[in-house]
Amino acid sequence: MNMNATLIGQLIAFAVFVWFCMKYVWPPLMKAIEDRQKTIADGLAASERATKDLELAQAKATEQLKEAKSQAAEIVEQAKKRANQLVDEETQRGHAEREKIIAQGYAEIEAERNRVKEDLRKQVAVLAISGAEKILAREIDAQAQNDIVEKLVAEL
């Protein structure tokens, strides 16, 4: 019986131990396990959100990069157009300046030609008077000579 009593005592002690564990040890352990499970689940959910956020950020960054490249290409195209426009404007300005210089040259040539014609007329008149003097064998006074030269220049 002694053995039975010891066995019963051990069973009672074990039952008390199990009851004590279930009453005081098991609930905090279960709470700790549940808290840990919740923490792990929250961490996994946060990880999934972070992964989705990262994917969204990468997609947004890719889109912004495409947009920036598009804007850069547009700016380069506008710069090329402006450069071509400036080249055209300078070419036109160069042509206008060339035409102006040519016209000025023609005007100078025309003025020089008129001056040379005038000088030539005067020389022809002087030669004509000189020839006339020799023919008449007399000299005309200076005032009369100038009057004749002016008349001849006007007629020529």
Short mmCIF file of C-alpha atoms in Angstrom, two decimals:
data_model
loop_
_atom_site.label_atom_id
_atom_site.label_comp_id
_atom_site.label_asym_id
_atom_site.label_seq_id
_atom_site.Cartn_x
_atom_site.Cartn_y
_atom_site.Cartn_z
CA MET A 1 0.00 0.00 0.00
CA ASN A 2 2.85 2.11 0.66
CA MET A 3 3.70 1.96 -2.89
CA ASN A 4 0.19 2.74 -3.86
CA ALA A 5 0.17 5.69 -1.54
CA THR A 6 3.41 6.91 -2.95
CA LEU A 7 2.09 6.45 -6.42
CA ILE A 8 -1.14 8.21 -5.53
CA GLY A 9 0.85 10.95 -3.87
CA GLN A 10 2.99 11.29 -6.91
CA LEU A 11 -0.08 11.37 -9.12
CA ILE A 12 -1.66 13.99 -6.90
CA ALA A 13 1.56 15.98 -6.88
CA PHE A 14 1.75 15.63 -10.64
CA ALA A 15 -1.89 16.64 -10.98
CA VAL A 16 -1.28 19.65 -8.72
CA PHE A 17 1.80 20.49 -10.75
CA VAL A 18 -0.17 20.20 -14.01
CA TRP A 19 -3.06 22.20 -12.51
CA PHE A 20 -0.58 24.83 -11.22
CA CYS A 21 1.12 24.98 -14.63
CA MET A 22 -2.20 25.23 -16.44
CA LYS A 23 -3.45 27.89 -14.06
CA TYR A 24 -0.34 30.05 -13.64
CA VAL A 25 2.34 29.01 -16.13
CA TRP A 26 0.37 28.02 -19.21
CA PRO A 27 -1.62 31.30 -19.69
CA PRO A 28 1.51 33.54 -19.66
CA LEU A 29 3.28 31.08 -21.98
CA MET A 30 0.29 31.03 -24.31
CA LYS A 31 0.09 34.83 -24.17
CA ALA A 32 3.82 35.08 -24.94
CA ILE A 33 3.43 32.61 -27.82
CA GLU A 34 0.38 34.48 -29.15
CA ASP A 35 2.19 37.81 -28.79
CA ARG A 36 5.17 36.35 -30.62
CA GLN A 37 2.89 34.99 -33.37
CA LYS A 38 1.22 38.41 -33.65
CA THR A 39 4.61 40.14 -33.77
CA ILE A 40 5.77 37.74 -36.49
CA ALA A 41 2.52 38.21 -38.43
CA ASP A 42 2.80 41.99 -38.09
CA GLY A 43 6.43 41.80 -39.22
CA LEU A 44 5.47 39.71 -42.24
CA ALA A 45 2.65 42.12 -43.08
CA ALA A 46 5.01 45.07 -42.69
CA SER A 47 7.53 43.27 -44.87
CA GLU A 48 4.90 42.70 -47.55
CA ARG A 49 3.83 46.36 -47.34
CA ALA A 50 7.46 47.44 -47.54
CA THR A 51 7.97 45.19 -50.57
CA LYS A 52 4.88 46.65 -52.25
CA ASP A 53 5.97 50.18 -51.31
CA LEU A 54 9.43 49.45 -52.74
CA GLU A 55 7.91 48.16 -55.96
CA LEU A 56 5.69 51.24 -56.18
CA ALA A 57 8.66 53.50 -55.47
CA GLN A 58 10.73 51.72 -58.12
CA ALA A 59 7.88 52.04 -60.63
CA LYS A 60 7.47 55.71 -59.73
CA ALA A 61 11.22 56.29 -60.00
CA THR A 62 11.26 54.55 -63.38
CA GLU A 63 8.35 56.69 -64.54
CA GLN A 64 10.03 59.86 -63.27
CA LEU A 65 13.26 58.83 -65.01
CA LYS A 66 11.36 58.31 -68.27
CA GLU A 67 9.68 61.68 -67.82
CA ALA A 68 13.01 63.36 -67.05
CA LYS A 69 14.58 61.76 -70.14
CA SER A 70 11.62 62.93 -72.21
CA GLN A 71 11.94 66.45 -70.84
CA ALA A 72 15.70 66.41 -71.44
CA ALA A 73 15.15 65.25 -75.03
CA GLU A 74 12.59 68.02 -75.49
CA ILE A 75 14.98 70.62 -74.08
CA VAL A 76 17.76 69.36 -76.37
CA GLU A 77 15.37 69.50 -79.35
CA GLN A 78 14.34 73.05 -78.45
CA ALA A 79 18.00 74.02 -78.10
CA LYS A 80 18.75 72.56 -81.53
CA LYS A 81 15.80 74.44 -83.04
CA ARG A 82 16.95 77.67 -81.39
CA ALA A 83 20.51 77.08 -82.61
CA ASN A 84 19.24 76.50 -86.15
CA GLN A 85 17.07 79.60 -85.86
CA LEU A 86 20.07 81.64 -84.70
CA VAL A 87 22.15 80.28 -87.58
CA ASP A 88 19.37 81.20 -90.02
CA GLU A 89 19.02 84.66 -88.50
CA GLU A 90 22.78 85.24 -88.66
CA THR A 91 22.86 83.94 -92.24
CA GLN A 92 20.08 86.35 -93.20
CA ARG A 93 21.84 89.16 -91.35
CA GLY A 94 25.05 88.25 -93.20
CA HIS A 95 23.23 88.29 -96.53
CA ALA A 96 21.66 91.66 -95.71
CA GLU A 97 25.06 93.05 -94.68
CA ARG A 98 26.62 91.67 -97.87
CA GLU A 99 23.86 93.28 -99.96
CA LYS A 100 24.36 96.54 -98.09
CA ILE A 101 28.12 96.45 -98.69
CA ILE A 102 27.60 95.61 -102.37
CA ALA A 103 25.07 98.44 -102.75
CA GLN A 104 27.47 100.79 -100.99
CA GLY A 105 30.25 99.66 -103.32
CA TYR A 106 28.05 100.28 -106.36
CA ALA A 107 27.17 103.71 -105.01
CA GLU A 108 30.85 104.51 -104.49
CA ILE A 109 31.68 103.23 -107.97
CA GLU A 110 28.86 105.33 -109.45
CA ALA A 111 30.05 108.42 -107.55
CA GLU A 112 33.63 107.81 -108.71
CA ARG A 113 32.44 107.29 -112.27
CA ASN A 114 30.48 110.56 -112.14
CA ARG A 115 33.52 112.37 -110.72
CA VAL A 116 35.75 110.90 -113.43
CA LYS A 117 33.20 111.90 -116.11
CA GLU A 118 33.11 115.41 -114.71
CA ASP A 119 36.92 115.59 -114.70
CA LEU A 120 37.00 114.21 -118.22
CA ARG A 121 34.45 116.77 -119.39
CA LYS A 122 36.52 119.55 -117.92
CA GLN A 123 39.67 118.20 -119.55
CA VAL A 124 37.87 117.88 -122.91
CA ALA A 125 36.59 121.43 -122.53
CA VAL A 126 40.10 122.70 -121.69
CA LEU A 127 41.49 120.82 -124.68
CA ALA A 128 38.74 122.22 -126.89
CA ILE A 129 39.45 125.75 -125.74
CA SER A 130 43.16 125.20 -126.11
CA GLY A 131 42.59 123.90 -129.60
CA ALA A 132 40.27 126.80 -130.36
CA GLU A 133 42.92 129.25 -129.07
CA LYS A 134 45.47 127.78 -131.33
CA ILE A 135 43.04 127.93 -134.21
CA LEU A 136 42.19 131.51 -133.48
CA ALA A 137 45.78 132.22 -132.60
CA ARG A 138 44.84 134.35 -129.75
CA GLU A 139 44.38 133.85 -126.08
CA ILE A 140 41.10 134.23 -124.32
CA ASP A 141 41.16 135.81 -120.90
CA ALA A 142 40.77 133.48 -117.86
CA GLN A 143 37.20 134.54 -117.01
CA ALA A 144 36.00 133.93 -120.53
CA GLN A 145 37.79 130.58 -120.57
CA ASN A 146 36.07 129.49 -117.35
CA ASP A 147 32.69 130.54 -118.71
CA ILE A 148 33.25 128.52 -121.87
CA VAL A 149 34.43 125.47 -119.88
CA GLU A 150 31.32 125.60 -117.64
CA LYS A 151 29.05 125.88 -120.71
CA LEU A 152 30.77 122.93 -122.37
CA VAL A 153 30.57 120.83 -119.18
CA ALA A 154 26.89 121.61 -118.88
CA GLU A 155 26.31 120.60 -122.49
CA LEU A 156 28.26 117.38 -122.20
#
